[in-house]
Amino acid sequence: MDYKEYISTGIIENYCLGTLSDEESKIVEQNALFYPEIQQEIEQYMQVLEQYSLDLAFNHYTKAKKKIFQCLNNLKLEYETNINKLPLLNKYSDYKNWLQIVKPLLPEKLTDAGFRRELKNESGVSQTLIWSAVDCPYEVHYDEDECFIILKGRCRCHIGDTVVEVATGGFLEIPVLKPHDMKILEPVLAVVQRIKIA
């Protein structure tokens, strides 16, 4: 047997990945007993698979750890209620903390024109405080992800074919390229966040 040609067929990789039948696997194992080069190839390939698995697990762990710390940092910033150092909105955001942050910025009462104030606009992230009783027409964002948190009020949103009602404390994400609108059911005070995507 030409063991080099045998190895070059890819049978060792298939053996190590477990894609061979029982009969084919037994033949590989028998050949490995007679040809130390085949056994060595099996061991090397198994080491590569093991290292790949460890690397993959580590990458997932690292990404999860990063997300956890981002969420914790956001919560810390929310509790600090500093208008000059705003956290990113996410599904864990606490509307009560945000209400404390923006309360000093609000007018005494809502007028027909509504109220709008930019809170943040840096590094591709914009956050706007909106207080309105007027519906928002259909729109589509081509290069931004949008989300908002309702600090007071209630609205109904059409996102593509989906209809969602959001009330005080509710958080909603609107992916890029999704047509959406907002019908105000009770005057809405909200923070709207848009993040530019590459």
GROMACS .gro file of C-alpha atoms in nm:
model
  198
    1MET     CA    1   0.000   0.000   0.000
    2ASP     CA    2   0.120   0.350  -0.080
    3TYR     CA    3   0.031   0.513   0.255
    4LYS     CA    4   0.102   0.866   0.120
    5GLU     CA    5  -0.155   0.822  -0.154
    6TYR     CA    6  -0.395   0.669   0.098
    7ILE     CA    7  -0.357   0.972   0.328
    8SER     CA    8  -0.399   1.217   0.038
    9THR     CA    9  -0.749   1.081  -0.038
   10GLY     CA   10  -0.885   1.265   0.267
   11ILE     CA   11  -0.991   0.945   0.439
   12ILE     CA   12  -0.802   1.035   0.758
   13GLU     CA   13  -0.994   1.365   0.789
   14ASN     CA   14  -1.323   1.182   0.732
   15TYR     CA   15  -1.226   0.919   0.991
   16CYS     CA   16  -1.141   1.186   1.250
   17LEU     CA   17  -1.460   1.380   1.176
   18GLY     CA   18  -1.667   1.061   1.216
   19THR     CA   19  -1.820   1.072   0.868
   20LEU     CA   20  -1.713   0.718   0.766
   21SER     CA   21  -1.926   0.408   0.803
   22ASP     CA   22  -1.833   0.157   1.076
   23GLU     CA   23  -1.678  -0.070   0.815
   24GLU     CA   24  -1.470   0.211   0.660
   25SER     CA   25  -1.355   0.321   1.007
   26LYS     CA   26  -1.238  -0.032   1.093
   27ILE     CA   27  -1.030  -0.043   0.774
   28VAL     CA   28  -0.863   0.288   0.865
   29GLU     CA   29  -0.789   0.156   1.216
   30GLN     CA   30  -0.640  -0.165   1.074
   31ASN     CA   31  -0.423   0.033   0.832
   32ALA     CA   32  -0.307   0.251   1.122
   33LEU     CA   33  -0.185  -0.061   1.303
   34PHE     CA   34   0.033  -0.161   1.008
   35TYR     CA   35   0.150   0.185   0.902
   36PRO     CA   36   0.277   0.412   1.181
   37GLU     CA   37   0.261   0.706   0.936
   38ILE     CA   38  -0.117   0.665   0.913
   39GLN     CA   39  -0.146   0.651   1.293
   40GLN     CA   40   0.069   0.965   1.317
   41GLU     CA   41  -0.153   1.142   1.062
   42ILE     CA   42  -0.462   1.051   1.268
   43GLU     CA   43  -0.304   1.186   1.587
   44GLN     CA   44  -0.196   1.511   1.419
   45TYR     CA   45  -0.539   1.569   1.270
   46MET     CA   46  -0.707   1.499   1.606
   47GLN     CA   47  -0.476   1.756   1.770
   48VAL     CA   48  -0.576   2.013   1.508
   49LEU     CA   49  -0.946   1.942   1.573
   50GLU     CA   50  -0.896   1.969   1.948
   51GLN     CA   51  -0.713   2.302   1.913
   52TYR     CA   52  -0.985   2.432   1.680
   53SER     CA   53  -1.252   2.336   1.937
   54LEU     CA   54  -1.062   2.512   2.215
   55ASP     CA   55  -1.013   2.825   2.005
   56LEU     CA   56  -1.381   2.830   1.912
   57ALA     CA   57  -1.490   2.788   2.274
   58PHE     CA   58  -1.251   3.063   2.385
   59ASN     CA   59  -1.381   3.303   2.117
   60HIS     CA   60  -1.743   3.243   2.226
   61TYR     CA   61  -1.642   3.295   2.588
   62THR     CA   62  -1.456   3.617   2.502
   63LYS     CA   63  -1.752   3.756   2.303
   64ALA     CA   64  -1.999   3.666   2.578
   65LYS     CA   65  -1.775   3.823   2.841
   66LYS     CA   66  -1.746   4.143   2.635
   67LYS     CA   67  -2.127   4.167   2.596
   68ILE     CA   68  -2.179   4.111   2.969
   69PHE     CA   69  -1.933   4.386   3.060
   70GLN     CA   70  -2.093   4.625   2.806
   71CYS     CA   71  -2.435   4.563   2.965
   72LEU     CA   72  -2.295   4.614   3.315
   73ASN     CA   73  -2.120   4.933   3.208
   74ASN     CA   74  -2.444   5.060   3.051
   75LEU     CA   75  -2.635   4.989   3.371
   76LYS     CA   76  -2.368   5.173   3.573
   77LEU     CA   77  -2.396   5.476   3.344
   78GLU     CA   78  -2.776   5.469   3.373
   79TYR     CA   79  -2.759   5.473   3.753
   80GLU     CA   80  -2.513   5.764   3.745
   81THR     CA   81  -2.779   5.964   3.552
   82ASN     CA   82  -2.523   6.193   3.390
   83ILE     CA   83  -2.662   6.366   3.079
   84ASN     CA   84  -2.305   6.415   2.952
   85LYS     CA   85  -2.217   6.045   2.973
   86LEU     CA   86  -2.511   5.851   2.833
   87PRO     CA   87  -2.520   5.473   2.800
   88LEU     CA   88  -2.638   5.289   2.490
   89LEU     CA   89  -2.999   5.179   2.490
   90ASN     CA   90  -3.057   4.805   2.494
   91LYS     CA   91  -3.328   4.562   2.601
   92TYR     CA   92  -3.200   4.577   2.961
   93SER     CA   93  -3.225   4.956   2.987
   94ASP     CA   94  -3.431   5.084   3.280
   95TYR     CA   95  -3.680   5.347   3.170
   96LYS     CA   96  -3.698   5.493   3.523
   97ASN     CA   97  -3.326   5.572   3.515
   98TRP     CA   98  -3.362   5.731   3.172
   99LEU     CA   99  -3.657   5.936   3.293
  100GLN     CA  100  -3.439   6.072   3.576
  101ILE     CA  101  -3.166   6.158   3.324
  102VAL     CA  102  -3.391   6.355   3.088
  103LYS     CA  103  -3.640   6.510   3.334
  104PRO     CA  104  -3.442   6.837   3.374
  105LEU     CA  105  -3.451   6.888   2.995
  106LEU     CA  106  -3.828   6.870   2.954
  107PRO     CA  107  -4.057   7.171   2.911
  108GLU     CA  108  -4.339   7.214   3.163
  109LYS     CA  109  -4.602   7.091   2.919
  110LEU     CA  110  -4.631   6.937   2.575
  111THR     CA  111  -4.725   7.176   2.295
  112ASP     CA  112  -4.879   7.094   1.956
  113ALA     CA  113  -4.532   7.124   1.801
  114GLY     CA  114  -4.402   6.856   2.033
  115PHE     CA  115  -4.053   6.853   2.181
  116ARG     CA  116  -3.729   6.719   2.037
  117ARG     CA  117  -3.375   6.741   2.176
  118GLU     CA  118  -3.057   6.573   2.064
  119LEU     CA  119  -2.889   6.405   2.359
  120LYS     CA  120  -2.590   6.247   2.189
  121ASN     CA  121  -2.434   6.238   1.844
  122GLU     CA  122  -2.089   6.081   1.833
  123SER     CA  123  -1.904   5.781   1.691
  124GLY     CA  124  -2.201   5.684   1.473
  125VAL     CA  125  -2.447   5.684   1.765
  126SER     CA  126  -2.728   5.937   1.795
  127GLN     CA  127  -2.979   5.959   2.078
  128THR     CA  128  -3.276   6.194   2.066
  129LEU     CA  129  -3.535   6.276   2.330
  130ILE     CA  130  -3.881   6.305   2.174
  131TRP     CA  131  -4.209   6.408   2.338
  132SER     CA  132  -4.497   6.402   2.093
  133ALA     CA  133  -4.866   6.342   2.037
  134VAL     CA  134  -4.822   6.333   1.657
  135ASP     CA  135  -4.789   6.009   1.459
  136CYS     CA  136  -4.459   5.932   1.285
  137PRO     CA  137  -4.501   5.841   0.915
  138TYR     CA  138  -4.355   5.534   0.746
  139GLU     CA  139  -3.980   5.548   0.706
  140VAL     CA  140  -3.690   5.316   0.626
  141HIS     CA  141  -3.330   5.345   0.746
  142TYR     CA  142  -3.074   5.224   0.495
  143ASP     CA  143  -2.761   5.251   0.707
  144GLU     CA  144  -2.881   5.263   1.069
  145ASP     CA  145  -3.025   5.030   1.330
  146GLU     CA  146  -3.291   5.205   1.538
  147CYS     CA  147  -3.430   5.135   1.881
  148PHE     CA  148  -3.627   5.331   2.136
  149ILE     CA  149  -3.749   5.315   2.491
  150ILE     CA  150  -4.083   5.462   2.598
  151LEU     CA  151  -4.049   5.672   2.913
  152LYS     CA  152  -4.418   5.768   2.916
  153GLY     CA  153  -4.717   5.701   2.694
  154ARG     CA  154  -4.822   5.436   2.447
  155CYS     CA  155  -4.791   5.377   2.073
  156ARG     CA  156  -4.856   5.121   1.802
  157CYS     CA  157  -4.578   5.046   1.554
  158HIS     CA  158  -4.593   4.873   1.217
  159ILE     CA  159  -4.256   4.711   1.140
  160GLY     CA  160  -4.284   4.545   0.802
  161ASP     CA  161  -4.589   4.316   0.842
  162THR     CA  162  -4.567   4.308   1.221
  163VAL     CA  163  -4.776   4.528   1.452
  164VAL     CA  164  -4.647   4.594   1.804
  165GLU     CA  165  -4.790   4.802   2.086
  166VAL     CA  166  -4.535   4.960   2.317
  167ALA     CA  167  -4.619   5.130   2.646
  168THR     CA  168  -4.431   5.296   2.932
  169GLY     CA  169  -4.109   5.104   2.998
  170GLY     CA  170  -4.123   4.923   2.665
  171PHE     CA  171  -3.820   4.883   2.440
  172LEU     CA  172  -3.832   4.817   2.067
  173GLU     CA  173  -3.560   4.744   1.810
  174ILE     CA  174  -3.608   4.824   1.440
  175PRO     CA  175  -3.353   4.658   1.212
  176VAL     CA  176  -3.201   4.833   0.914
  177LEU     CA  177  -3.410   4.823   0.592
  178LYS     CA  178  -3.737   4.753   0.780
  179PRO     CA  179  -4.015   5.000   0.691
  180HIS     CA  180  -4.184   5.124   1.007
  181ASP     CA  181  -4.416   5.388   1.148
  182MET     CA  182  -4.559   5.490   1.485
  183LYS     CA  183  -4.919   5.574   1.574
  184ILE     CA  184  -4.943   5.761   1.903
  185LEU     CA  185  -5.214   5.619   2.131
  186GLU     CA  186  -5.117   5.837   2.431
  187PRO     CA  187  -4.858   6.119   2.410
  188VAL     CA  188  -4.518   5.950   2.398
  189LEU     CA  189  -4.199   6.054   2.572
  190ALA     CA  190  -3.919   5.840   2.432
  191VAL     CA  191  -3.547   5.819   2.373
  192VAL     CA  192  -3.469   5.714   2.016
  193GLN     CA  193  -3.128   5.570   1.938
  194ARG     CA  194  -2.978   5.519   1.593
  195ILE     CA  195  -2.649   5.342   1.529
  196LYS     CA  196  -2.474   5.365   1.193
  197ILE     CA  197  -2.379   5.029   1.051
  198ALA     CA  198  -2.072   4.975   0.834
   0.00000   0.00000   0.00000
